[in-house]
Amino acid sequence: MDMAKGLLRGLAGAAVVSATLLALAGCQDDDGKTGANGAKDGRNPVIAPGKPGERARTLSPEQAARERPDDTPNAADQTYVRGMIEHHRQALTMSALAPDRASAEAVKGLAERIAAAQRPEIGAMEKWLARYPAPSGAAAGTGGGGTGGTGGTGGTGGHDHGAMPGMATEQQLKELADARGTDFDRLFLKLMTAHHEGALKMAGQALAGGNNVAVEEMATEVVATQTAEIHRMRALG
C-alpha cells in the first residue's frame, strides 16, 4: 500500500466529515421542519447526517462547529512523523548498499522495493510537517538535517538513533557497508528486520497516543507493509 496516498486520504478525512456536517444546510421553522424562509434569525440550520439506520439531526451553526471532529496534531503525532522520517532515511541508506554488495537476487529485490516505498513516504511525511509545523521549540533535534541524509549514516546523530527503536548503530552500518556476498545478505536481513520491528513499535505508539487522522493513516500503512516485509525477510533468512 502507498503511504503517500494514505496521507492524502488522511488529510482529506476530517475535511470530508466537516464538509458533510456544514454543507448540508437547510431552512427550519419553529416546528423543527424544513421551511421555505429559513430560521427566524436569518441563519440556516445545519442538517447533520445520522449514522446508518439513524435519522439526520438539525443543528445550529454553533452546534455544528462544536461537533466537528478535532484532529489537531498532538505531541505524539509530531514525534512519530519526525522520527519516522529519520527512520526511513536510514532504511534508504541500508538499501542503497544492496545492489553492489548483495549476493541473492531476492535480497537485492527486497532492498529495491523498500527504497521505492519509503522514499515517497518520506515526501508525504515532509508535506505533513509543512502543513502542521511543530510549535516553536518543540521536537528540537528530531528530524534535523533537511531532506537529505539518504547517504552516509542516515542524517542523524547517535543521540537521535538511540531514541528510536530498531535503528542500526554507526558500527553496524559500517559492518554492513564492509560486507559482501552472503555475509551482506545475512547482515542486511538481520538489521532490516530489527529496523522494521522498531518501526512497528513507533507506529503502535502513534496509534495509541496520536490525534491526527493523517498520522493514523500513515502509521496503519507502516504496520501493514512492514509486517509483510518482516515475514518476507524471515523467510529469506
JSON list of C-alpha atoms in Angstrom, two decimals:
[
{"chain": "A", "resi": 1, "resn": "MET", "atom": "CA", "xyz": [0.00, 0.00, 0.00]},
{"chain": "A", "resi": 2, "resn": "ASP", "atom": "CA", "xyz": [1.10, 3.52, -0.77]},
{"chain": "A", "resi": 3, "resn": "MET", "atom": "CA", "xyz": [1.58, 5.73, 2.30]},
{"chain": "A", "resi": 4, "resn": "ALA", "atom": "CA", "xyz": [1.57, 8.85, 0.13]},
{"chain": "A", "resi": 5, "resn": "LYS", "atom": "CA", "xyz": [-1.96, 8.00, -0.96]},
{"chain": "A", "resi": 6, "resn": "GLY", "atom": "CA", "xyz": [-2.81, 7.16, 2.62]},
{"chain": "A", "resi": 7, "resn": "LEU", "atom": "CA", "xyz": [-1.62, 10.59, 3.73]},
{"chain": "A", "resi": 8, "resn": "LEU", "atom": "CA", "xyz": [-3.80, 12.31, 1.14]},
{"chain": "A", "resi": 9, "resn": "ARG", "atom": "CA", "xyz": [-6.78, 10.26, 2.25]},
{"chain": "A", "resi": 10, "resn": "GLY", "atom": "CA", "xyz": [-6.00, 11.07, 5.86]},
{"chain": "A", "resi": 11, "resn": "LEU", "atom": "CA", "xyz": [-5.63, 14.79, 5.29]},
{"chain": "A", "resi": 12, "resn": "ALA", "atom": "CA", "xyz": [-8.94, 14.77, 3.44]},
{"chain": "A", "resi": 13, "resn": "GLY", "atom": "CA", "xyz": [-10.74, 12.66, 6.04]},
{"chain": "A", "resi": 14, "resn": "ALA", "atom": "CA", "xyz": [-11.50, 15.29, 8.63]},
{"chain": "A", "resi": 15, "resn": "ALA", "atom": "CA", "xyz": [-12.34, 17.81, 5.91]},
{"chain": "A", "resi": 16, "resn": "VAL", "atom": "CA", "xyz": [-14.87, 15.43, 4.38]},
{"chain": "A", "resi": 17, "resn": "VAL", "atom": "CA", "xyz": [-16.62, 14.86, 7.70]},
{"chain": "A", "resi": 18, "resn": "SER", "atom": "CA", "xyz": [-16.65, 18.58, 8.45]},
{"chain": "A", "resi": 19, "resn": "ALA", "atom": "CA", "xyz": [-17.84, 19.50, 4.97]},
{"chain": "A", "resi": 20, "resn": "THR", "atom": "CA", "xyz": [-20.65, 16.96, 5.17]},
{"chain": "A", "resi": 21, "resn": "LEU", "atom": "CA", "xyz": [-21.73, 18.39, 8.50]},
{"chain": "A", "resi": 22, "resn": "LEU", "atom": "CA", "xyz": [-21.55, 22.03, 7.46]},
{"chain": "A", "resi": 23, "resn": "ALA", "atom": "CA", "xyz": [-22.56, 21.93, 3.80]},
{"chain": "A", "resi": 24, "resn": "LEU", "atom": "CA", "xyz": [-25.91, 20.16, 4.12]},
{"chain": "A", "resi": 25, "resn": "ALA", "atom": "CA", "xyz": [-27.68, 23.30, 5.26]},
{"chain": "A", "resi": 26, "resn": "GLY", "atom": "CA", "xyz": [-31.42, 23.82, 5.07]},
{"chain": "A", "resi": 27, "resn": "CYS", "atom": "CA", "xyz": [-34.13, 26.07, 6.43]},
{"chain": "A", "resi": 28, "resn": "GLN", "atom": "CA", "xyz": [-36.15, 25.25, 9.51]},
{"chain": "A", "resi": 29, "resn": "ASP", "atom": "CA", "xyz": [-39.32, 26.63, 11.04]},
{"chain": "A", "resi": 30, "resn": "ASP", "atom": "CA", "xyz": [-40.41, 26.66, 14.67]},
{"chain": "A", "resi": 31, "resn": "ASP", "atom": "CA", "xyz": [-41.78, 23.09, 14.45]},
{"chain": "A", "resi": 32, "resn": "GLY", "atom": "CA", "xyz": [-38.37, 21.70, 13.53]},
{"chain": "A", "resi": 33, "resn": "LYS", "atom": "CA", "xyz": [-39.43, 21.06, 9.92]},
{"chain": "A", "resi": 34, "resn": "THR", "atom": "CA", "xyz": [-37.69, 22.41, 6.90]},
{"chain": "A", "resi": 35, "resn": "GLY", "atom": "CA", "xyz": [-39.27, 25.68, 5.88]},
{"chain": "A", "resi": 36, "resn": "ALA", "atom": "CA", "xyz": [-39.05, 27.90, 2.86]},
{"chain": "A", "resi": 37, "resn": "ASN", "atom": "CA", "xyz": [-37.93, 31.04, 4.58]},
{"chain": "A", "resi": 38, "resn": "GLY", "atom": "CA", "xyz": [-35.13, 29.76, 6.84]},
{"chain": "A", "resi": 39, "resn": "ALA", "atom": "CA", "xyz": [-34.61, 30.35, 10.55]},
{"chain": "A", "resi": 40, "resn": "LYS", "atom": "CA", "xyz": [-36.07, 33.44, 12.16]},
{"chain": "A", "resi": 41, "resn": "ASP", "atom": "CA", "xyz": [-32.65, 34.93, 12.81]},
{"chain": "A", "resi": 42, "resn": "GLY", "atom": "CA", "xyz": [-31.78, 34.60, 9.14]},
{"chain": "A", "resi": 43, "resn": "ARG", "atom": "CA", "xyz": [-29.20, 31.85, 9.67]},
{"chain": "A", "resi": 44, "resn": "ASN", "atom": "CA", "xyz": [-29.67, 28.48, 8.06]},
{"chain": "A", "resi": 45, "resn": "PRO", "atom": "CA", "xyz": [-29.54, 25.44, 10.36]},
{"chain": "A", "resi": 46, "resn": "VAL", "atom": "CA", "xyz": [-27.25, 22.55, 9.54]},
{"chain": "A", "resi": 47, "resn": "ILE", "atom": "CA", "xyz": [-28.52, 19.08, 8.68]},
{"chain": "A", "resi": 48, "resn": "ALA", "atom": "CA", "xyz": [-26.14, 16.51, 10.16]},
{"chain": "A", "resi": 49, "resn": "PRO", "atom": "CA", "xyz": [-26.49, 13.05, 8.59]},
{"chain": "A", "resi": 50, "resn": "GLY", "atom": "CA", "xyz": [-27.03, 10.30, 11.13]},
{"chain": "A", "resi": 51, "resn": "LYS", "atom": "CA", "xyz": [-25.21, 7.00, 11.35]},
{"chain": "A", "resi": 52, "resn": "PRO", "atom": "CA", "xyz": [-26.57, 4.09, 9.29]},
{"chain": "A", "resi": 53, "resn": "GLY", "atom": "CA", "xyz": [-30.11, 3.42, 10.49]},
{"chain": "A", "resi": 54, "resn": "GLU", "atom": "CA", "xyz": [-30.34, 6.73, 12.37]},
{"chain": "A", "resi": 55, "resn": "ARG", "atom": "CA", "xyz": [-32.19, 9.86, 11.40]},
{"chain": "A", "resi": 56, "resn": "ALA", "atom": "CA", "xyz": [-30.43, 13.08, 10.48]},
{"chain": "A", "resi": 57, "resn": "ARG", "atom": "CA", "xyz": [-30.23, 15.81, 13.11]},
{"chain": "A", "resi": 58, "resn": "THR", "atom": "CA", "xyz": [-30.81, 19.51, 12.71]},
{"chain": "A", "resi": 59, "resn": "LEU", "atom": "CA", "xyz": [-28.13, 21.60, 14.40]},
{"chain": "A", "resi": 60, "resn": "SER", "atom": "CA", "xyz": [-27.48, 25.27, 14.84]},
{"chain": "A", "resi": 61, "resn": "PRO", "atom": "CA", "xyz": [-24.29, 26.58, 13.22]},
{"chain": "A", "resi": 62, "resn": "GLU", "atom": "CA", "xyz": [-22.75, 26.78, 16.70]},
{"chain": "A", "resi": 63, "resn": "GLN", "atom": "CA", "xyz": [-23.64, 23.16, 17.48]},
{"chain": "A", "resi": 64, "resn": "ALA", "atom": "CA", "xyz": [-22.26, 22.04, 14.14]},
{"chain": "A", "resi": 65, "resn": "ALA", "atom": "CA", "xyz": [-18.97, 23.82, 14.79]},
{"chain": "A", "resi": 66, "resn": "ARG", "atom": "CA", "xyz": [-18.69, 22.21, 18.23]},
{"chain": "A", "resi": 67, "resn": "GLU", "atom": "CA", "xyz": [-19.34, 18.72, 16.85]},
{"chain": "A", "resi": 68, "resn": "ARG", "atom": "CA", "xyz": [-16.73, 18.87, 14.10]},
{"chain": "A", "resi": 69, "resn": "PRO", "atom": "CA", "xyz": [-14.11, 16.22, 14.81]},
{"chain": "A", "resi": 70, "resn": "ASP", "atom": "CA", "xyz": [-10.94, 17.77, 16.22]},
{"chain": "A", "resi": 71, "resn": "ASP", "atom": "CA", "xyz": [-7.90, 16.01, 14.83]},
{"chain": "A", "resi": 72, "resn": "THR", "atom": "CA", "xyz": [-5.40, 18.69, 15.77]},
{"chain": "A", "resi": 73, "resn": "PRO", "atom": "CA", "xyz": [-1.94, 17.05, 15.84]},
{"chain": "A", "resi": 74, "resn": "ASN", "atom": "CA", "xyz": [-0.53, 16.49, 19.30]},
{"chain": "A", "resi": 75, "resn": "ALA", "atom": "CA", "xyz": [2.97, 15.76, 20.55]},
{"chain": "A", "resi": 76, "resn": "ALA", "atom": "CA", "xyz": [2.67, 12.05, 19.74]},
{"chain": "A", "resi": 77, "resn": "ASP", "atom": "CA", "xyz": [1.80, 12.87, 16.13]},
{"chain": "A", "resi": 78, "resn": "GLN", "atom": "CA", "xyz": [4.73, 15.25, 15.76]},
{"chain": "A", "resi": 79, "resn": "THR", "atom": "CA", "xyz": [7.15, 12.83, 17.39]},
{"chain": "A", "resi": 80, "resn": "TYR", "atom": "CA", "xyz": [6.05, 9.99, 15.14]},
{"chain": "A", "resi": 81, "resn": "VAL", "atom": "CA", "xyz": [6.30, 11.84, 11.85]},
{"chain": "A", "resi": 82, "resn": "ARG", "atom": "CA", "xyz": [9.64, 13.48, 12.61]},
{"chain": "A", "resi": 83, "resn": "GLY", "atom": "CA", "xyz": [11.10, 10.28, 13.97]},
{"chain": "A", "resi": 84, "resn": "MET", "atom": "CA", "xyz": [9.81, 8.12, 11.13]},
{"chain": "A", "resi": 85, "resn": "ILE", "atom": "CA", "xyz": [11.37, 10.40, 8.53]},
{"chain": "A", "resi": 86, "resn": "GLU", "atom": "CA", "xyz": [14.78, 9.71, 10.08]},
{"chain": "A", "resi": 87, "resn": "HIS", "atom": "CA", "xyz": [13.93, 6.04, 10.48]},
{"chain": "A", "resi": 88, "resn": "HIS", "atom": "CA", "xyz": [13.06, 5.79, 6.79]},
{"chain": "A", "resi": 89, "resn": "ARG", "atom": "CA", "xyz": [16.22, 7.64, 5.78]},
{"chain": "A", "resi": 90, "resn": "GLN", "atom": "CA", "xyz": [18.34, 5.02, 7.45]},
{"chain": "A", "resi": 91, "resn": "ALA", "atom": "CA", "xyz": [16.41, 2.30, 5.63]},
{"chain": "A", "resi": 92, "resn": "LEU", "atom": "CA", "xyz": [17.29, 4.06, 2.37]},
{"chain": "A", "resi": 93, "resn": "THR", "atom": "CA", "xyz": [20.93, 4.19, 3.41]},
{"chain": "A", "resi": 94, "resn": "MET", "atom": "CA", "xyz": [20.96, 0.45, 4.10]},
{"chain": "A", "resi": 95, "resn": "SER", "atom": "CA", "xyz": [19.02, -0.42, 0.95]},
{"chain": "A", "resi": 96, "resn": "ALA", "atom": "CA", "xyz": [21.37, 1.63, -1.24]},
{"chain": "A", "resi": 97, "resn": "LEU", "atom": "CA", "xyz": [24.22, -0.74, -0.31]},
{"chain": "A", "resi": 98, "resn": "ALA", "atom": "CA", "xyz": [22.49, -3.83, -1.65]},
{"chain": "A", "resi": 99, "resn": "PRO", "atom": "CA", "xyz": [22.96, -3.55, -5.45]},
{"chain": "A", "resi": 100, "resn": "ASP", "atom": "CA", "xyz": [26.77, -3.69, -5.24]},
{"chain": "A", "resi": 101, "resn": "ARG", "atom": "CA", "xyz": [27.12, -5.96, -2.23]},
{"chain": "A", "resi": 102, "resn": "ALA", "atom": "CA", "xyz": [24.25, -8.45, -2.01]},
{"chain": "A", "resi": 103, "resn": "SER", "atom": "CA", "xyz": [24.60, -11.95, -3.39]},
{"chain": "A", "resi": 104, "resn": "ALA", "atom": "CA", "xyz": [20.97, -13.09, -3.54]},
{"chain": "A", "resi": 105, "resn": "GLU", "atom": "CA", "xyz": [18.72, -11.52, -6.13]},
{"chain": "A", "resi": 106, "resn": "ALA", "atom": "CA", "xyz": [15.87, -11.78, -3.64]},
{"chain": "A", "resi": 107, "resn": "VAL", "atom": "CA", "xyz": [17.76, -9.53, -1.22]},
{"chain": "A", "resi": 108, "resn": "LYS", "atom": "CA", "xyz": [18.51, -7.03, -3.97]},
{"chain": "A", "resi": 109, "resn": "GLY", "atom": "CA", "xyz": [14.86, -7.03, -4.98]},
{"chain": "A", "resi": 110, "resn": "LEU", "atom": "CA", "xyz": [13.73, -6.56, -1.39]},
{"chain": "A", "resi": 111, "resn": "ALA", "atom": "CA", "xyz": [16.08, -3.60, -0.91]},
{"chain": "A", "resi": 112, "resn": "GLU", "atom": "CA", "xyz": [14.81, -2.06, -4.12]},
{"chain": "A", "resi": 113, "resn": "ARG", "atom": "CA", "xyz": [11.18, -2.41, -3.02]},
{"chain": "A", "resi": 114, "resn": "ILE", "atom": "CA", "xyz": [11.92, -0.93, 0.40]},
{"chain": "A", "resi": 115, "resn": "ALA", "atom": "CA", "xyz": [13.58, 2.11, -1.19]},
{"chain": "A", "resi": 116, "resn": "ALA", "atom": "CA", "xyz": [10.80, 2.52, -3.75]},
{"chain": "A", "resi": 117, "resn": "ALA", "atom": "CA", "xyz": [8.17, 2.54, -0.99]},
{"chain": "A", "resi": 118, "resn": "GLN", "atom": "CA", "xyz": [9.91, 4.58, 1.67]},
{"chain": "A", "resi": 119, "resn": "ARG", "atom": "CA", "xyz": [11.28, 7.38, -0.47]},
{"chain": "A", "resi": 120, "resn": "PRO", "atom": "CA", "xyz": [7.81, 8.72, -1.41]},
{"chain": "A", "resi": 121, "resn": "GLU", "atom": "CA", "xyz": [6.66, 8.07, 2.15]},
{"chain": "A", "resi": 122, "resn": "ILE", "atom": "CA", "xyz": [9.33, 10.49, 3.36]},
{"chain": "A", "resi": 123, "resn": "GLY", "atom": "CA", "xyz": [7.99, 13.05, 0.90]},
{"chain": "A", "resi": 124, "resn": "ALA", "atom": "CA", "xyz": [4.45, 12.54, 2.19]},
{"chain": "A", "resi": 125, "resn": "MET", "atom": "CA", "xyz": [5.55, 12.97, 5.80]},
{"chain": "A", "resi": 126, "resn": "GLU", "atom": "CA", "xyz": [7.51, 16.11, 4.95]},
{"chain": "A", "resi": 127, "resn": "LYS", "atom": "CA", "xyz": [4.37, 17.54, 3.36]},
{"chain": "A", "resi": 128, "resn": "TRP", "atom": "CA", "xyz": [2.52, 16.76, 6.58]},
{"chain": "A", "resi": 129, "resn": "LEU", "atom": "CA", "xyz": [5.16, 18.63, 8.58]},
{"chain": "A", "resi": 130, "resn": "ALA", "atom": "CA", "xyz": [4.84, 21.60, 6.26]},
{"chain": "A", "resi": 131, "resn": "ARG", "atom": "CA", "xyz": [1.11, 21.65, 6.91]},
{"chain": "A", "resi": 132, "resn": "TYR", "atom": "CA", "xyz": [1.44, 21.05, 10.64]},
{"chain": "A", "resi": 133, "resn": "PRO", "atom": "CA", "xyz": [4.71, 22.65, 11.79]},
{"chain": "A", "resi": 134, "resn": "ALA", "atom": "CA", "xyz": [5.67, 21.90, 15.38]},
{"chain": "A", "resi": 135, "resn": "PRO", "atom": "CA", "xyz": [5.26, 24.71, 17.91]},
{"chain": "A", "resi": 136, "resn": "SER", "atom": "CA", "xyz": [8.38, 26.80, 18.38]},
{"chain": "A", "resi": 137, "resn": "GLY", "atom": "CA", "xyz": [10.95, 24.85, 20.38]},
{"chain": "A", "resi": 138, "resn": "ALA", "atom": "CA", "xyz": [9.07, 21.57, 20.12]},
{"chain": "A", "resi": 139, "resn": "ALA", "atom": "CA", "xyz": [10.65, 18.40, 18.79]},
{"chain": "A", "resi": 140, "resn": "ALA", "atom": "CA", "xyz": [14.02, 20.13, 18.62]},
{"chain": "A", "resi": 141, "resn": "GLY", "atom": "CA", "xyz": [16.77, 17.90, 17.32]},
{"chain": "A", "resi": 142, "resn": "THR", "atom": "CA", "xyz": [14.33, 15.45, 15.78]},
{"chain": "A", "resi": 143, "resn": "GLY", "atom": "CA", "xyz": [14.11, 15.25, 12.06]},
{"chain": "A", "resi": 144, "resn": "GLY", "atom": "CA", "xyz": [17.01, 17.64, 11.57]},
{"chain": "A", "resi": 145, "resn": "GLY", "atom": "CA", "xyz": [19.25, 17.71, 8.55]},
{"chain": "A", "resi": 146, "resn": "GLY", "atom": "CA", "xyz": [16.68, 18.68, 5.92]},
{"chain": "A", "resi": 147, "resn": "THR", "atom": "CA", "xyz": [15.57, 16.22, 3.27]},
{"chain": "A", "resi": 148, "resn": "GLY", "atom": "CA", "xyz": [18.98, 14.75, 2.70]},
{"chain": "A", "resi": 149, "resn": "GLY", "atom": "CA", "xyz": [20.56, 12.01, 4.72]},
{"chain": "A", "resi": 150, "resn": "THR", "atom": "CA", "xyz": [19.93, 9.15, 2.27]},
{"chain": "A", "resi": 151, "resn": "GLY", "atom": "CA", "xyz": [23.62, 8.51, 2.21]},
{"chain": "A", "resi": 152, "resn": "GLY", "atom": "CA", "xyz": [26.20, 8.12, 4.95]},
{"chain": "A", "resi": 153, "resn": "THR", "atom": "CA", "xyz": [24.65, 7.15, 8.25]},
{"chain": "A", "resi": 154, "resn": "GLY", "atom": "CA", "xyz": [21.10, 8.35, 7.79]},
{"chain": "A", "resi": 155, "resn": "GLY", "atom": "CA", "xyz": [21.47, 12.03, 8.57]},
{"chain": "A", "resi": 156, "resn": "THR", "atom": "CA", "xyz": [21.10, 11.99, 12.36]},
{"chain": "A", "resi": 157, "resn": "GLY", "atom": "CA", "xyz": [23.47, 11.83, 15.29]},
{"chain": "A", "resi": 158, "resn": "GLY", "atom": "CA", "xyz": [23.86, 8.98, 17.74]},
{"chain": "A", "resi": 159, "resn": "HIS", "atom": "CA", "xyz": [21.50, 10.61, 20.25]},
{"chain": "A", "resi": 160, "resn": "ASP", "atom": "CA", "xyz": [18.58, 10.52, 17.82]},
{"chain": "A", "resi": 161, "resn": "HIS", "atom": "CA", "xyz": [19.44, 6.97, 16.81]},
{"chain": "A", "resi": 162, "resn": "GLY", "atom": "CA", "xyz": [19.25, 5.82, 20.39]},
{"chain": "A", "resi": 163, "resn": "ALA", "atom": "CA", "xyz": [15.85, 7.45, 20.84]},
{"chain": "A", "resi": 164, "resn": "MET", "atom": "CA", "xyz": [14.21, 5.40, 18.09]},
{"chain": "A", "resi": 165, "resn": "PRO", "atom": "CA", "xyz": [13.72, 1.63, 18.23]},
{"chain": "A", "resi": 166, "resn": "GLY", "atom": "CA", "xyz": [15.29, -0.52, 15.56]},
{"chain": "A", "resi": 167, "resn": "MET", "atom": "CA", "xyz": [17.86, 1.99, 14.35]},
{"chain": "A", "resi": 168, "resn": "ALA", "atom": "CA", "xyz": [21.22, 0.48, 13.42]},
{"chain": "A", "resi": 169, "resn": "THR", "atom": "CA", "xyz": [24.27, 1.84, 15.22]},
{"chain": "A", "resi": 170, "resn": "GLU", "atom": "CA", "xyz": [27.14, 3.54, 13.42]},
{"chain": "A", "resi": 171, "resn": "GLN", "atom": "CA", "xyz": [29.22, 0.41, 13.91]},
{"chain": "A", "resi": 172, "resn": "GLN", "atom": "CA", "xyz": [26.51, -1.83, 12.46]},
{"chain": "A", "resi": 173, "resn": "LEU", "atom": "CA", "xyz": [26.18, 0.41, 9.42]},
{"chain": "A", "resi": 174, "resn": "LYS", "atom": "CA", "xyz": [29.93, 0.25, 8.90]},
{"chain": "A", "resi": 175, "resn": "GLU", "atom": "CA", "xyz": [29.91, -3.53, 9.13]},
{"chain": "A", "resi": 176, "resn": "LEU", "atom": "CA", "xyz": [27.09, -3.67, 6.60]},
{"chain": "A", "resi": 177, "resn": "ALA", "atom": "CA", "xyz": [28.95, -1.39, 4.21]},
{"chain": "A", "resi": 178, "resn": "ASP", "atom": "CA", "xyz": [32.08, -3.56, 4.53]},
{"chain": "A", "resi": 179, "resn": "ALA", "atom": "CA", "xyz": [30.24, -6.86, 3.99]},
{"chain": "A", "resi": 180, "resn": "ARG", "atom": "CA", "xyz": [29.95, -8.64, 0.65]},
{"chain": "A", "resi": 181, "resn": "GLY", "atom": "CA", "xyz": [28.05, -11.58, -0.77]},
{"chain": "A", "resi": 182, "resn": "THR", "atom": "CA", "xyz": [26.26, -13.93, 1.60]},
{"chain": "A", "resi": 183, "resn": "ASP", "atom": "CA", "xyz": [27.70, -12.09, 4.61]},
{"chain": "A", "resi": 184, "resn": "PHE", "atom": "CA", "xyz": [25.97, -8.93, 3.40]},
{"chain": "A", "resi": 185, "resn": "ASP", "atom": "CA", "xyz": [22.73, -10.78, 2.77]},
{"chain": "A", "resi": 186, "resn": "ARG", "atom": "CA", "xyz": [22.69, -12.21, 6.28]},
{"chain": "A", "resi": 187, "resn": "LEU", "atom": "CA", "xyz": [23.53, -8.93, 7.99]},
{"chain": "A", "resi": 188, "resn": "PHE", "atom": "CA", "xyz": [21.16, -6.88, 5.84]},
{"chain": "A", "resi": 189, "resn": "LEU", "atom": "CA", "xyz": [18.23, -9.16, 6.65]},
{"chain": "A", "resi": 190, "resn": "LYS", "atom": "CA", "xyz": [19.10, -9.11, 10.35]},
{"chain": "A", "resi": 191, "resn": "LEU", "atom": "CA", "xyz": [19.43, -5.33, 10.59]},
{"chain": "A", "resi": 192, "resn": "MET", "atom": "CA", "xyz": [16.46, -4.53, 8.38]},
{"chain": "A", "resi": 193, "resn": "THR", "atom": "CA", "xyz": [14.20, -6.94, 10.25]},
{"chain": "A", "resi": 194, "resn": "ALA", "atom": "CA", "xyz": [15.12, -5.20, 13.52]},
{"chain": "A", "resi": 195, "resn": "HIS", "atom": "CA", "xyz": [14.63, -1.85, 11.78]},
{"chain": "A", "resi": 196, "resn": "HIS", "atom": "CA", "xyz": [11.12, -2.80, 10.67]},
{"chain": "A", "resi": 197, "resn": "GLU", "atom": "CA", "xyz": [10.25, -4.14, 14.11]},
{"chain": "A", "resi": 198, "resn": "GLY", "atom": "CA", "xyz": [11.26, -0.78, 15.54]},
{"chain": "A", "resi": 199, "resn": "ALA", "atom": "CA", "xyz": [9.01, 0.97, 13.02]},
{"chain": "A", "resi": 200, "resn": "LEU", "atom": "CA", "xyz": [6.09, -1.18, 14.16]},
{"chain": "A", "resi": 201, "resn": "LYS", "atom": "CA", "xyz": [6.72, -0.11, 17.74]},
{"chain": "A", "resi": 202, "resn": "MET", "atom": "CA", "xyz": [6.80, 3.55, 16.73]},
{"chain": "A", "resi": 203, "resn": "ALA", "atom": "CA", "xyz": [3.59, 3.13, 14.73]},
{"chain": "A", "resi": 204, "resn": "GLY", "atom": "CA", "xyz": [1.91, 1.49, 17.70]},
{"chain": "A", "resi": 205, "resn": "GLN", "atom": "CA", "xyz": [2.84, 4.42, 19.91]},
{"chain": "A", "resi": 206, "resn": "ALA", "atom": "CA", "xyz": [1.39, 6.86, 17.37]},
{"chain": "A", "resi": 207, "resn": "LEU", "atom": "CA", "xyz": [-1.83, 4.89, 17.06]},
{"chain": "A", "resi": 208, "resn": "ALA", "atom": "CA", "xyz": [-2.18, 4.77, 20.83]},
{"chain": "A", "resi": 209, "resn": "GLY", "atom": "CA", "xyz": [-1.30, 8.37, 21.61]},
{"chain": "A", "resi": 210, "resn": "GLY", "atom": "CA", "xyz": [-1.83, 10.42, 18.47]},
{"chain": "A", "resi": 211, "resn": "ASN", "atom": "CA", "xyz": [-4.85, 12.50, 17.49]},
{"chain": "A", "resi": 212, "resn": "ASN", "atom": "CA", "xyz": [-4.42, 13.35, 13.82]},
{"chain": "A", "resi": 213, "resn": "VAL", "atom": "CA", "xyz": [-6.27, 11.25, 11.25]},
{"chain": "A", "resi": 214, "resn": "ALA", "atom": "CA", "xyz": [-3.49, 11.55, 8.65]},
{"chain": "A", "resi": 215, "resn": "VAL", "atom": "CA", "xyz": [-0.89, 10.26, 11.10]},
{"chain": "A", "resi": 216, "resn": "GLU", "atom": "CA", "xyz": [-3.21, 7.39, 11.95]},
{"chain": "A", "resi": 217, "resn": "GLU", "atom": "CA", "xyz": [-3.37, 6.56, 8.23]},
{"chain": "A", "resi": 218, "resn": "MET", "atom": "CA", "xyz": [0.41, 6.69, 7.92]},
{"chain": "A", "resi": 219, "resn": "ALA", "atom": "CA", "xyz": [1.01, 4.53, 10.97]},
{"chain": "A", "resi": 220, "resn": "THR", "atom": "CA", "xyz": [-1.56, 1.99, 9.81]},
{"chain": "A", "resi": 221, "resn": "GLU", "atom": "CA", "xyz": [0.20, 1.77, 6.44]},
{"chain": "A", "resi": 222, "resn": "VAL", "atom": "CA", "xyz": [3.53, 1.16, 8.16]},
{"chain": "A", "resi": 223, "resn": "VAL", "atom": "CA", "xyz": [2.05, -1.64, 10.25]},
{"chain": "A", "resi": 224, "resn": "ALA", "atom": "CA", "xyz": [0.59, -3.35, 7.19]},
{"chain": "A", "resi": 225, "resn": "THR", "atom": "CA", "xyz": [3.51, -3.01, 4.78]},
{"chain": "A", "resi": 226, "resn": "GLN", "atom": "CA", "xyz": [6.37, -3.58, 7.18]},
{"chain": "A", "resi": 227, "resn": "THR", "atom": "CA", "xyz": [4.73, -6.55, 8.87]},
{"chain": "A", "resi": 228, "resn": "ALA", "atom": "CA", "xyz": [4.52, -8.21, 5.46]},
{"chain": "A", "resi": 229, "resn": "GLU", "atom": "CA", "xyz": [8.15, -7.36, 4.75]},
{"chain": "A", "resi": 230, "resn": "ILE", "atom": "CA", "xyz": [9.26, -8.79, 8.10]},
{"chain": "A", "resi": 231, "resn": "HIS", "atom": "CA", "xyz": [7.63, -12.10, 7.17]},
{"chain": "A", "resi": 232, "resn": "ARG", "atom": "CA", "xyz": [9.39, -11.99, 3.78]},
{"chain": "A", "resi": 233, "resn": "MET", "atom": "CA", "xyz": [12.79, -11.27, 5.33]},
{"chain": "A", "resi": 234, "resn": "ARG", "atom": "CA", "xyz": [12.41, -14.05, 7.87]},
{"chain": "A", "resi": 235, "resn": "ALA", "atom": "CA", "xyz": [11.60, -16.46, 5.05]},
{"chain": "A", "resi": 236, "resn": "LEU", "atom": "CA", "xyz": [14.72, -15.33, 3.15]},
{"chain": "A", "resi": 237, "resn": "GLY", "atom": "CA", "xyz": [16.92, -15.67, 6.24]}
]
